[in-house]
Amino acid sequence: MTGQQQAGPAAAAAQLARAVATLRAGGVVAFPTETVYGLGADATRPEALERVYALKGRPRSHPLIVHLPDANAARAWAIAWPEGALRLAASFWPGPLTLVLPRSSIAPDAVTGGQDTVALRVPSHPVAHALLAAFGGGLAAPSANRFGRVSPTDAVHVLDELADVLEPGRDAVLEGGRSAVGVESTIVDCTGDAPRLLRPGAVGVEEIEAVTGLDVVAADPRVRAPGTLASHYAPAARVVLVAAADVVGSIGHALHPVALLAPVAVPTPEGVVRLAAPNDAADYARALYAALREADALGAGTVLAVAPDAGPLAAAVLDRLGRAAHRG
Ligand code: TXA
Ligand code: MG
């Protein structure tokens, strides 16, 4: 396993070549994307995918996203590309958008969870793109965390989550700095007449509607999407969503030590540990998962979280905070 990115283009090329060899041998490679780090395996090899599920402790019925180097490579994975999906791909790929489409025969049941649809994404992170281009195929990659836990936005987080189960010589970890977006991709189901939002992310509903000329409908709770479980992205600390005006009043009911995650305009009360003070919703999204990890590192009992109130990523941040706050 390679935990450290060595300096220089020659070292980076050698590391990439090792990662590709790892994938061809059926191993897994954790790699950076602009949203969060992924745990990738050859999307056409059920035994490699089996290992991804096992390493994460993820139920086998929960489908994976197939990552591809470009929209052209994505074509063969779906049997139908509605006009709206083509427009979304043209506008937002490479980038933080996942499209759910009718699967083709390339996608094994181990990727789709046995459903007749497949989720496809073309990430923009240069290391992800280099890996996908060099591998020359699809990589199924869930977020590189244990099931139900906080997604990693830095290679160090990947090692915190998985170092004890990844095997040196069999698996690899590629570094690529902090993820620029910080929350998982927007997922849009394009199999019906109207685009359906399955998970909010950096690509917002207004943008999807502008590009497709269609109204976006809310998720159908019958569609299986484990990232949409009520309880997810959860740290050990109890997360409590509060209004800015209620922060001070909430401290009395909180478990100590108390931590605060709130926009910069919200002051830090005495005796409370400030986890982050983001300037806007995009800044909040970038800081969110690292802040929740920091809360656990500090042994915080309660995280008081004040959501961002505006900006394209506000809905995505509120969605993740809501799931982190949900118990059971
Ligand atoms: O930003 C991201 O999407 C990251 C990076 C690594 O690309 N990946 C990610 O993967 O968040 P994961 O496995 O943590 O979440 C995948 C989500 C799940 O909510 C899953 O249910 C949904 O995608 N999904 C996958 N295939 C699907 C399908 N055929 N139909 C509906 N939802 C699907
Ligand atoms: Mg995940």
mmCIF file of C-alpha atoms and ligand atoms in Angstrom:
data_model
loop_
_atom_site.group_PDB
_atom_site.id
_atom_site.type_symbol
_atom_site.label_atom_id
_atom_site.label_comp_id
_atom_site.label_asym_id
_atom_site.label_seq_id
_atom_site.Cartn_x
_atom_site.Cartn_y
_atom_site.Cartn_z
ATOM 1 C CA MET A 1 0.000 0.000 0.000
ATOM 2 C CA THR A 2 1.302 3.436 -0.855
ATOM 3 C CA GLY A 3 0.299 5.962 1.767
ATOM 4 C CA GLN A 4 2.570 8.779 0.784
ATOM 5 C CA GLN A 5 2.675 10.608 -2.532
ATOM 6 C CA GLN A 6 6.342 10.991 -3.417
ATOM 7 C CA ALA A 7 7.541 14.244 -4.893
ATOM 8 C CA GLY A 8 8.101 14.723 -8.604
ATOM 9 C CA PRO A 9 6.392 13.722 -11.833
ATOM 10 C CA ALA A 10 8.423 10.493 -12.229
ATOM 11 C CA ALA A 11 7.395 9.287 -8.768
ATOM 12 C CA ALA A 12 3.769 10.222 -9.448
ATOM 13 C CA ALA A 13 3.834 8.296 -12.736
ATOM 14 C CA ALA A 14 5.337 5.246 -11.014
ATOM 15 C CA GLN A 15 2.679 5.414 -8.308
ATOM 16 C CA LEU A 16 -0.075 5.654 -10.915
ATOM 17 C CA ALA A 17 1.348 2.649 -12.768
ATOM 18 C CA ARG A 18 1.369 0.671 -9.497
ATOM 19 C CA ALA A 19 -2.240 1.673 -8.837
ATOM 20 C CA VAL A 20 -3.311 0.493 -12.292
ATOM 21 C CA ALA A 21 -1.461 -2.817 -11.786
ATOM 22 C CA THR A 22 -3.228 -3.153 -8.423
ATOM 23 C CA LEU A 23 -6.621 -2.722 -10.104
ATOM 24 C CA ARG A 24 -5.772 -5.203 -12.874
ATOM 25 C CA ALA A 25 -4.801 -7.734 -10.197
ATOM 26 C CA GLY A 26 -8.241 -7.342 -8.595
ATOM 27 C CA GLY A 27 -7.073 -5.121 -5.712
ATOM 28 C CA VAL A 28 -8.655 -1.917 -4.494
ATOM 29 C CA VAL A 29 -7.279 1.612 -4.853
ATOM 30 C CA ALA A 30 -8.439 4.515 -2.718
ATOM 31 C CA PHE A 31 -8.237 7.691 -4.804
ATOM 32 C CA PRO A 32 -9.082 11.374 -4.447
ATOM 33 C CA THR A 33 -12.038 12.969 -6.200
ATOM 34 C CA GLU A 34 -13.279 16.558 -6.028
ATOM 35 C CA THR A 35 -16.196 15.419 -3.809
ATOM 36 C CA VAL A 36 -14.761 12.822 -1.390
ATOM 37 C CA TYR A 37 -12.182 10.016 -1.628
ATOM 38 C CA GLY A 38 -13.395 6.813 -3.291
ATOM 39 C CA LEU A 39 -12.488 3.161 -2.768
ATOM 40 C CA GLY A 40 -12.161 1.884 -6.326
ATOM 41 C CA ALA A 41 -12.155 -1.525 -7.970
ATOM 42 C CA ASP A 42 -12.623 -2.788 -11.530
ATOM 43 C CA ALA A 43 -16.382 -2.362 -12.058
ATOM 44 C CA THR A 44 -16.565 -5.446 -14.302
ATOM 45 C CA ARG A 45 -15.019 -7.870 -11.753
ATOM 46 C CA PRO A 46 -17.470 -9.169 -9.165
ATOM 47 C CA GLU A 47 -14.719 -10.642 -6.960
ATOM 48 C CA ALA A 48 -12.931 -7.273 -6.764
ATOM 49 C CA LEU A 49 -16.250 -5.577 -5.932
ATOM 50 C CA GLU A 50 -16.910 -8.189 -3.275
ATOM 51 C CA ARG A 51 -13.744 -7.012 -1.557
ATOM 52 C CA VAL A 52 -14.886 -3.360 -1.661
ATOM 53 C CA TYR A 53 -18.126 -4.309 0.095
ATOM 54 C CA ALA A 54 -16.216 -6.395 2.644
ATOM 55 C CA LEU A 55 -13.631 -3.668 3.415
ATOM 56 C CA LYS A 56 -16.373 -1.099 3.965
ATOM 57 C CA GLY A 57 -18.719 -3.430 5.821
ATOM 58 C CA ARG A 58 -21.379 -2.380 3.331
ATOM 59 C CA PRO A 59 -24.513 -4.451 2.609
ATOM 60 C CA ARG A 60 -24.218 -6.173 -0.807
ATOM 61 C CA SER A 61 -27.615 -4.886 -1.937
ATOM 62 C CA HIS A 62 -26.461 -1.252 -1.873
ATOM 63 C CA PRO A 63 -25.380 -0.233 -5.392
ATOM 64 C CA LEU A 64 -22.084 1.454 -6.318
ATOM 65 C CA ILE A 65 -21.273 4.384 -8.631
ATOM 66 C CA VAL A 66 -19.195 3.564 -11.733
ATOM 67 C CA HIS A 67 -16.512 6.201 -12.384
ATOM 68 C CA LEU A 68 -15.322 6.783 -15.946
ATOM 69 C CA PRO A 69 -12.624 8.909 -17.589
ATOM 70 C CA ASP A 70 -15.048 10.788 -19.873
ATOM 71 C CA ALA A 71 -18.634 10.882 -21.159
ATOM 72 C CA ASN A 72 -17.681 8.841 -24.203
ATOM 73 C CA ALA A 73 -16.492 5.967 -22.021
ATOM 74 C CA ALA A 74 -19.741 6.224 -20.018
ATOM 75 C CA ARG A 75 -21.947 5.664 -23.093
ATOM 76 C CA ALA A 76 -21.651 1.871 -23.195
ATOM 77 C CA TRP A 77 -22.726 1.440 -19.556
ATOM 78 C CA ALA A 78 -26.328 2.499 -20.205
ATOM 79 C CA ILE A 79 -28.712 1.275 -22.891
ATOM 80 C CA ALA A 80 -30.648 4.544 -23.140
ATOM 81 C CA TRP A 81 -29.526 8.155 -22.814
ATOM 82 C CA PRO A 82 -32.515 10.495 -22.634
ATOM 83 C CA GLU A 83 -31.923 14.016 -23.972
ATOM 84 C CA GLY A 84 -31.898 15.417 -20.413
ATOM 85 C CA ALA A 85 -29.129 13.026 -19.362
ATOM 86 C CA LEU A 86 -27.027 13.915 -22.402
ATOM 87 C CA ARG A 87 -27.383 17.597 -21.578
ATOM 88 C CA LEU A 88 -26.464 17.066 -17.932
ATOM 89 C CA ALA A 89 -23.404 15.035 -18.920
ATOM 90 C CA ALA A 90 -22.330 17.680 -21.439
ATOM 91 C CA SER A 91 -22.764 20.494 -18.899
ATOM 92 C CA PHE A 92 -21.449 18.983 -15.660
ATOM 93 C CA TRP A 93 -18.947 16.240 -16.579
ATOM 94 C CA PRO A 94 -16.250 16.082 -15.521
ATOM 95 C CA GLY A 95 -17.657 17.138 -12.156
ATOM 96 C CA PRO A 96 -19.686 16.349 -9.018
ATOM 97 C CA LEU A 97 -22.724 14.822 -10.727
ATOM 98 C CA THR A 98 -23.884 11.169 -10.879
ATOM 99 C CA LEU A 99 -26.505 10.051 -13.407
ATOM 100 C CA VAL A 100 -28.699 6.980 -12.847
ATOM 101 C CA LEU A 101 -29.617 5.327 -16.170
ATOM 102 C CA PRO A 102 -30.894 1.980 -17.478
ATOM 103 C CA ARG A 103 -27.953 -0.411 -17.143
ATOM 104 C CA SER A 104 -26.332 -2.191 -20.066
ATOM 105 C CA SER A 105 -24.984 -5.750 -19.877
ATOM 106 C CA ILE A 106 -21.498 -4.438 -18.990
ATOM 107 C CA ALA A 107 -22.657 -3.564 -15.468
ATOM 108 C CA PRO A 108 -22.587 -6.653 -13.207
ATOM 109 C CA ASP A 109 -25.167 -7.221 -10.466
ATOM 110 C CA ALA A 110 -22.406 -6.602 -7.929
ATOM 111 C CA VAL A 111 -22.349 -2.933 -9.072
ATOM 112 C CA THR A 112 -26.068 -2.351 -9.485
ATOM 113 C CA GLY A 113 -27.291 -4.291 -6.475
ATOM 114 C CA GLY A 114 -29.319 -6.339 -8.935
ATOM 115 C CA GLN A 115 -31.358 -3.281 -9.995
ATOM 116 C CA ASP A 116 -31.957 -2.558 -13.676
ATOM 117 C CA THR A 117 -30.230 0.821 -13.392
ATOM 118 C CA VAL A 118 -26.607 1.918 -13.040
ATOM 119 C CA ALA A 119 -25.091 5.089 -11.516
ATOM 120 C CA LEU A 120 -22.373 6.794 -13.622
ATOM 121 C CA ARG A 121 -19.987 9.642 -12.836
ATOM 122 C CA VAL A 122 -16.996 11.343 -14.501
ATOM 123 C CA PRO A 123 -14.937 13.005 -11.737
ATOM 124 C CA SER A 124 -12.869 16.131 -12.384
ATOM 125 C CA HIS A 125 -10.026 15.627 -9.886
ATOM 126 C CA PRO A 126 -6.800 15.338 -11.918
ATOM 127 C CA VAL A 127 -5.559 12.268 -10.002
ATOM 128 C CA ALA A 128 -8.931 10.516 -10.439
ATOM 129 C CA HIS A 129 -8.912 11.369 -14.117
ATOM 130 C CA ALA A 130 -5.330 10.176 -14.592
ATOM 131 C CA LEU A 131 -6.139 6.896 -12.821
ATOM 132 C CA LEU A 132 -9.301 6.289 -14.868
ATOM 133 C CA ALA A 133 -7.607 7.187 -18.145
ATOM 134 C CA ALA A 134 -4.622 4.930 -17.426
ATOM 135 C CA PHE A 135 -6.862 2.080 -16.242
ATOM 136 C CA GLY A 136 -8.989 2.521 -19.348
ATOM 137 C CA GLY A 137 -12.245 1.258 -17.866
ATOM 138 C CA GLY A 138 -14.895 1.793 -15.219
ATOM 139 C CA LEU A 139 -14.050 1.890 -11.525
ATOM 140 C CA ALA A 140 -16.818 1.208 -9.036
ATOM 141 C CA ALA A 141 -16.070 3.396 -6.047
ATOM 142 C CA PRO A 142 -18.061 4.091 -2.922
ATOM 143 C CA SER A 143 -16.734 6.688 -0.512
ATOM 144 C CA ALA A 144 -13.615 5.281 1.208
ATOM 145 C CA ASN A 145 -15.110 5.031 4.718
ATOM 146 C CA ARG A 146 -16.666 2.288 6.843
ATOM 147 C CA PHE A 147 -20.380 1.942 6.105
ATOM 148 C CA GLY A 148 -22.487 4.623 7.786
ATOM 149 C CA ARG A 149 -19.484 6.710 8.825
ATOM 150 C CA VAL A 150 -18.212 10.112 7.744
ATOM 151 C CA SER A 151 -16.818 10.267 4.184
ATOM 152 C CA PRO A 152 -13.067 11.019 3.804
ATOM 153 C CA THR A 153 -12.023 14.317 2.248
ATOM 154 C CA ASP A 154 -8.268 13.769 2.709
ATOM 155 C CA ALA A 155 -5.957 10.762 2.244
ATOM 156 C CA VAL A 156 -5.248 10.840 5.992
ATOM 157 C CA HIS A 157 -8.963 10.205 6.652
ATOM 158 C CA VAL A 158 -8.857 7.182 4.323
ATOM 159 C CA LEU A 159 -6.021 5.718 6.359
ATOM 160 C CA ASP A 160 -7.884 6.505 9.611
ATOM 161 C CA GLU A 161 -10.859 4.519 8.294
ATOM 162 C CA LEU A 162 -9.236 1.660 6.435
ATOM 163 C CA ALA A 163 -5.491 1.304 7.184
ATOM 164 C CA ASP A 164 -6.149 -1.770 9.311
ATOM 165 C CA VAL A 165 -7.974 -3.628 6.519
ATOM 166 C CA LEU A 166 -6.114 -2.501 3.379
ATOM 167 C CA GLU A 167 -3.274 -4.907 2.606
ATOM 168 C CA PRO A 168 0.195 -3.675 1.617
ATOM 169 C CA GLY A 169 1.128 -5.132 -1.769
ATOM 170 C CA ARG A 170 -2.498 -5.900 -2.562
ATOM 171 C CA ASP A 171 -4.164 -2.468 -2.323
ATOM 172 C CA ALA A 172 -3.112 1.160 -2.774
ATOM 173 C CA VAL A 173 -3.975 4.672 -1.596
ATOM 174 C CA LEU A 174 -3.410 7.655 -3.906
ATOM 175 C CA GLU A 175 -3.064 11.114 -2.374
ATOM 176 C CA GLY A 176 -4.576 14.199 -3.913
ATOM 177 C CA GLY A 177 -4.905 16.798 -1.185
ATOM 178 C CA ARG A 178 -8.160 18.030 0.323
ATOM 179 C CA SER A 179 -11.312 17.388 -1.727
ATOM 180 C CA ALA A 180 -12.405 20.742 -3.188
ATOM 181 C CA VAL A 181 -16.168 20.181 -2.890
ATOM 182 C CA GLY A 182 -16.206 18.138 0.328
ATOM 183 C CA VAL A 183 -19.624 16.431 0.052
ATOM 184 C CA GLU A 184 -20.670 13.578 -2.246
ATOM 185 C CA SER A 185 -21.902 14.131 -5.799
ATOM 186 C CA THR A 186 -25.432 15.166 -6.694
ATOM 187 C CA ILE A 187 -27.306 12.026 -7.837
ATOM 188 C CA VAL A 188 -29.996 12.445 -10.500
ATOM 189 C CA ASP A 189 -32.173 9.549 -11.636
ATOM 190 C CA CYS A 190 -32.721 10.029 -15.380
ATOM 191 C CA THR A 191 -34.802 6.896 -15.977
ATOM 192 C CA GLY A 192 -38.212 8.601 -15.748
ATOM 193 C CA ASP A 193 -39.884 11.469 -17.579
ATOM 194 C CA ALA A 194 -38.589 14.054 -15.108
ATOM 195 C CA PRO A 195 -35.128 14.133 -13.488
ATOM 196 C CA ARG A 196 -35.352 12.864 -9.907
ATOM 197 C CA LEU A 197 -32.984 14.162 -7.234
ATOM 198 C CA LEU A 198 -31.711 11.192 -5.188
ATOM 199 C CA ARG A 199 -28.955 13.051 -3.293
ATOM 200 C CA PRO A 200 -28.263 16.812 -3.164
ATOM 201 C CA GLY A 201 -24.708 17.954 -3.923
ATOM 202 C CA ALA A 202 -22.718 20.733 -5.557
ATOM 203 C CA VAL A 203 -24.783 20.630 -8.755
ATOM 204 C CA GLY A 204 -28.026 22.264 -7.621
ATOM 205 C CA VAL A 205 -31.658 21.729 -8.614
ATOM 206 C CA GLU A 206 -31.853 25.127 -10.338
ATOM 207 C CA GLU A 207 -28.868 24.264 -12.551
ATOM 208 C CA ILE A 208 -30.341 20.860 -13.435
ATOM 209 C CA GLU A 209 -33.637 22.485 -14.375
ATOM 210 C CA ALA A 210 -31.913 25.202 -16.424
ATOM 211 C CA VAL A 211 -29.850 22.681 -18.401
ATOM 212 C CA THR A 212 -32.615 20.121 -19.025
ATOM 213 C CA GLY A 213 -35.597 22.485 -19.297
ATOM 214 C CA LEU A 214 -37.429 20.037 -16.990
ATOM 215 C CA ASP A 215 -38.748 20.302 -13.434
ATOM 216 C CA VAL A 216 -36.784 18.196 -10.943
ATOM 217 C CA VAL A 217 -38.914 15.935 -8.761
ATOM 218 C CA ALA A 218 -38.076 14.782 -5.233
ATOM 219 C CA ALA A 219 -36.701 11.300 -4.553
ATOM 220 C CA ASP A 220 -39.064 8.343 -4.489
ATOM 221 C CA PRO A 221 -38.458 6.670 -1.110
ATOM 222 C CA ARG A 222 -38.877 3.250 -2.784
ATOM 223 C CA VAL A 223 -35.756 3.790 -4.883
ATOM 224 C CA ARG A 224 -32.881 2.079 -3.103
ATOM 225 C CA ALA A 225 -30.113 4.561 -2.356
ATOM 226 C CA PRO A 226 -28.193 3.794 0.853
ATOM 227 C CA GLY A 227 -26.640 7.267 0.991
ATOM 228 C CA THR A 228 -30.194 8.390 1.581
ATOM 229 C CA LEU A 229 -30.655 6.326 4.761
ATOM 230 C CA ALA A 230 -31.894 8.610 7.520
ATOM 231 C CA SER A 231 -28.854 7.839 9.686
ATOM 232 C CA HIS A 232 -25.550 8.172 7.834
ATOM 233 C CA TYR A 233 -22.377 10.250 7.734
ATOM 234 C CA ALA A 234 -22.410 9.913 11.494
ATOM 235 C CA PRO A 235 -19.563 10.672 13.914
ATOM 236 C CA ALA A 236 -19.505 9.143 17.411
ATOM 237 C CA ALA A 237 -20.402 12.525 18.936
ATOM 238 C CA ARG A 238 -24.078 13.452 19.113
ATOM 239 C CA VAL A 239 -24.863 16.042 16.417
ATOM 240 C CA VAL A 240 -27.660 18.493 17.262
ATOM 241 C CA LEU A 241 -28.957 20.956 14.671
ATOM 242 C CA VAL A 242 -29.711 24.331 16.238
ATOM 243 C CA ALA A 243 -30.622 27.835 15.060
ATOM 244 C CA ALA A 244 -27.908 30.484 15.492
ATOM 245 C CA ALA A 245 -29.989 32.201 18.183
ATOM 246 C CA ASP A 246 -30.294 28.960 20.193
ATOM 247 C CA VAL A 247 -26.601 28.024 20.454
ATOM 248 C CA VAL A 248 -26.067 29.448 23.943
ATOM 249 C CA GLY A 249 -29.372 28.057 25.241
ATOM 250 C CA SER A 250 -28.505 24.571 23.942
ATOM 251 C CA ILE A 251 -25.263 24.228 25.868
ATOM 252 C CA GLY A 252 -27.055 23.296 29.095
ATOM 253 C CA HIS A 253 -28.600 20.177 27.486
ATOM 254 C CA ALA A 254 -25.420 19.180 25.636
ATOM 255 C CA LEU A 255 -22.947 16.445 26.530
ATOM 256 C CA HIS A 256 -19.521 17.868 27.366
ATOM 257 C CA PRO A 257 -17.120 18.690 25.901
ATOM 258 C CA VAL A 258 -19.355 20.688 23.539
ATOM 259 C CA ALA A 259 -18.194 21.535 20.020
ATOM 260 C CA LEU A 260 -19.628 24.078 17.580
ATOM 261 C CA LEU A 261 -19.846 23.956 13.794
ATOM 262 C CA ALA A 262 -21.392 27.176 12.505
ATOM 263 C CA PRO A 263 -21.063 29.948 9.923
ATOM 264 C CA VAL A 264 -18.455 32.580 10.743
ATOM 265 C CA ALA A 265 -21.130 35.098 11.821
ATOM 266 C CA VAL A 266 -22.078 32.886 14.801
ATOM 267 C CA PRO A 267 -19.809 33.654 17.796
ATOM 268 C CA THR A 268 -18.199 30.884 19.887
ATOM 269 C CA PRO A 269 -19.612 30.805 23.441
ATOM 270 C CA GLU A 270 -17.148 30.402 26.291
ATOM 271 C CA GLY A 271 -16.168 26.818 27.051
ATOM 272 C CA VAL A 272 -17.190 25.572 23.604
ATOM 273 C CA VAL A 273 -14.668 24.189 21.070
ATOM 274 C CA ARG A 274 -15.047 25.746 17.616
ATOM 275 C CA LEU A 275 -14.664 23.104 14.867
ATOM 276 C CA ALA A 276 -14.993 25.426 11.874
ATOM 277 C CA ALA A 277 -16.198 28.913 10.991
ATOM 278 C CA PRO A 278 -17.049 28.704 7.268
ATOM 279 C CA ASN A 279 -17.648 31.868 5.241
ATOM 280 C CA ASP A 280 -20.379 30.438 3.020
ATOM 281 C CA ALA A 281 -22.102 27.167 2.097
ATOM 282 C CA ALA A 282 -19.313 26.026 -0.261
ATOM 283 C CA ASP A 283 -16.732 26.668 2.455
ATOM 284 C CA TYR A 284 -19.002 24.815 4.905
ATOM 285 C CA ALA A 285 -19.222 21.773 2.591
ATOM 286 C CA ARG A 286 -15.408 21.672 2.293
ATOM 287 C CA ALA A 287 -14.977 21.801 6.083
ATOM 288 C CA LEU A 288 -17.926 19.607 7.142
ATOM 289 C CA TYR A 289 -16.530 16.062 7.254
ATOM 290 C CA ALA A 290 -13.105 17.060 8.572
ATOM 291 C CA ALA A 291 -14.909 18.994 11.345
ATOM 292 C CA LEU A 292 -16.998 15.943 12.326
ATOM 293 C CA ARG A 293 -13.815 13.836 12.438
ATOM 294 C CA GLU A 294 -12.154 16.524 14.554
ATOM 295 C CA ALA A 295 -15.102 16.372 16.976
ATOM 296 C CA ASP A 296 -14.447 12.661 17.511
ATOM 297 C CA ALA A 297 -10.695 13.225 17.827
ATOM 298 C CA LEU A 298 -11.427 15.740 20.598
ATOM 299 C CA GLY A 299 -13.812 13.330 22.294
ATOM 300 C CA ALA A 300 -16.662 15.827 21.968
ATOM 301 C CA GLY A 301 -19.955 14.687 23.520
ATOM 302 C CA THR A 302 -22.179 16.973 21.456
ATOM 303 C CA VAL A 303 -21.638 18.916 18.246
ATOM 304 C CA LEU A 304 -23.983 21.901 18.031
ATOM 305 C CA ALA A 305 -24.397 22.518 14.299
ATOM 306 C CA VAL A 306 -25.822 25.679 12.766
ATOM 307 C CA ALA A 307 -26.586 25.095 9.059
ATOM 308 C CA PRO A 308 -25.535 27.552 6.342
ATOM 309 C CA ASP A 309 -28.551 29.587 5.255
ATOM 310 C CA ALA A 310 -27.858 30.236 1.583
ATOM 311 C CA GLY A 311 -25.765 29.255 -1.395
ATOM 312 C CA PRO A 312 -25.898 26.356 -3.870
ATOM 313 C CA LEU A 313 -24.392 23.894 -1.381
ATOM 314 C CA ALA A 314 -26.677 24.824 1.535
ATOM 315 C CA ALA A 315 -29.179 22.052 0.703
ATOM 316 C CA ALA A 316 -26.414 19.443 0.476
ATOM 317 C CA VAL A 317 -24.859 20.506 3.797
ATOM 318 C CA LEU A 318 -28.242 20.540 5.563
ATOM 319 C CA ASP A 319 -28.990 17.059 4.153
ATOM 320 C CA ARG A 320 -25.704 15.647 5.538
ATOM 321 C CA LEU A 321 -26.086 17.414 8.898
ATOM 322 C CA GLY A 322 -29.597 15.994 9.195
ATOM 323 C CA ARG A 323 -28.316 12.449 8.625
ATOM 324 C CA ALA A 324 -25.357 12.945 10.978
ATOM 325 C CA ALA A 325 -27.836 14.166 13.624
ATOM 326 C CA HIS A 326 -30.200 11.215 13.194
ATOM 327 C CA ARG A 327 -29.746 8.357 15.648
ATOM 328 C CA GLY A 328 -30.917 4.820 15.022
HETATM 329 O O1 TXA B 1 -19.192 11.861 -4.776
HETATM 330 C C1 TXA B 1 -19.459 10.677 -4.865
HETATM 331 O O2 TXA B 1 -20.472 10.248 -5.479
HETATM 332 C C2 TXA B 1 -18.508 9.671 -4.189
HETATM 333 C C3 TXA B 1 -17.167 9.713 -4.928
HETATM 334 C C4 TXA B 1 -16.205 8.665 -4.444
HETATM 335 O O3 TXA B 1 -17.400 9.615 -6.317
HETATM 336 N N1 TXA B 1 -19.055 8.360 -4.136
HETATM 337 C C5 TXA B 1 -20.074 8.036 -3.297
HETATM 338 O O4 TXA B 1 -20.374 6.665 -3.323
HETATM 339 O O5 TXA B 1 -20.651 8.822 -2.604
HETATM 340 P P1 TXA B 1 -21.281 5.985 -2.220
HETATM 341 O O6 TXA B 1 -21.232 4.527 -2.541
HETATM 342 O O7 TXA B 1 -20.872 6.401 -0.862
HETATM 343 O O8 TXA B 1 -22.710 6.467 -2.572
HETATM 344 C C6 TXA B 1 -23.313 6.012 -3.760
HETATM 345 C C7 TXA B 1 -24.743 6.401 -3.795
HETATM 346 C C8 TXA B 1 -25.573 5.590 -2.842
HETATM 347 O O9 TXA B 1 -26.505 6.442 -2.204
HETATM 348 C C9 TXA B 1 -26.267 4.632 -3.773
HETATM 349 O O10 TXA B 1 -27.498 4.196 -3.296
HETATM 350 C C10 TXA B 1 -26.448 5.450 -5.013
HETATM 351 O O11 TXA B 1 -25.244 6.131 -5.114
HETATM 352 N N2 TXA B 1 -26.624 4.590 -6.184
HETATM 353 C C11 TXA B 1 -25.713 3.824 -6.794
HETATM 354 N N3 TXA B 1 -26.265 3.144 -7.818
HETATM 355 C C12 TXA B 1 -27.560 3.494 -7.852
HETATM 356 C C13 TXA B 1 -28.659 3.136 -8.670
HETATM 357 N N4 TXA B 1 -28.537 2.275 -9.671
HETATM 358 N N5 TXA B 1 -29.855 3.687 -8.398
HETATM 359 C C14 TXA B 1 -29.988 4.575 -7.390
HETATM 360 N N6 TXA B 1 -28.999 4.960 -6.566
HETATM 361 C C15 TXA B 1 -27.798 4.418 -6.792
HETATM 362 MG MG MG B 2 -20.740 6.862 1.087
#
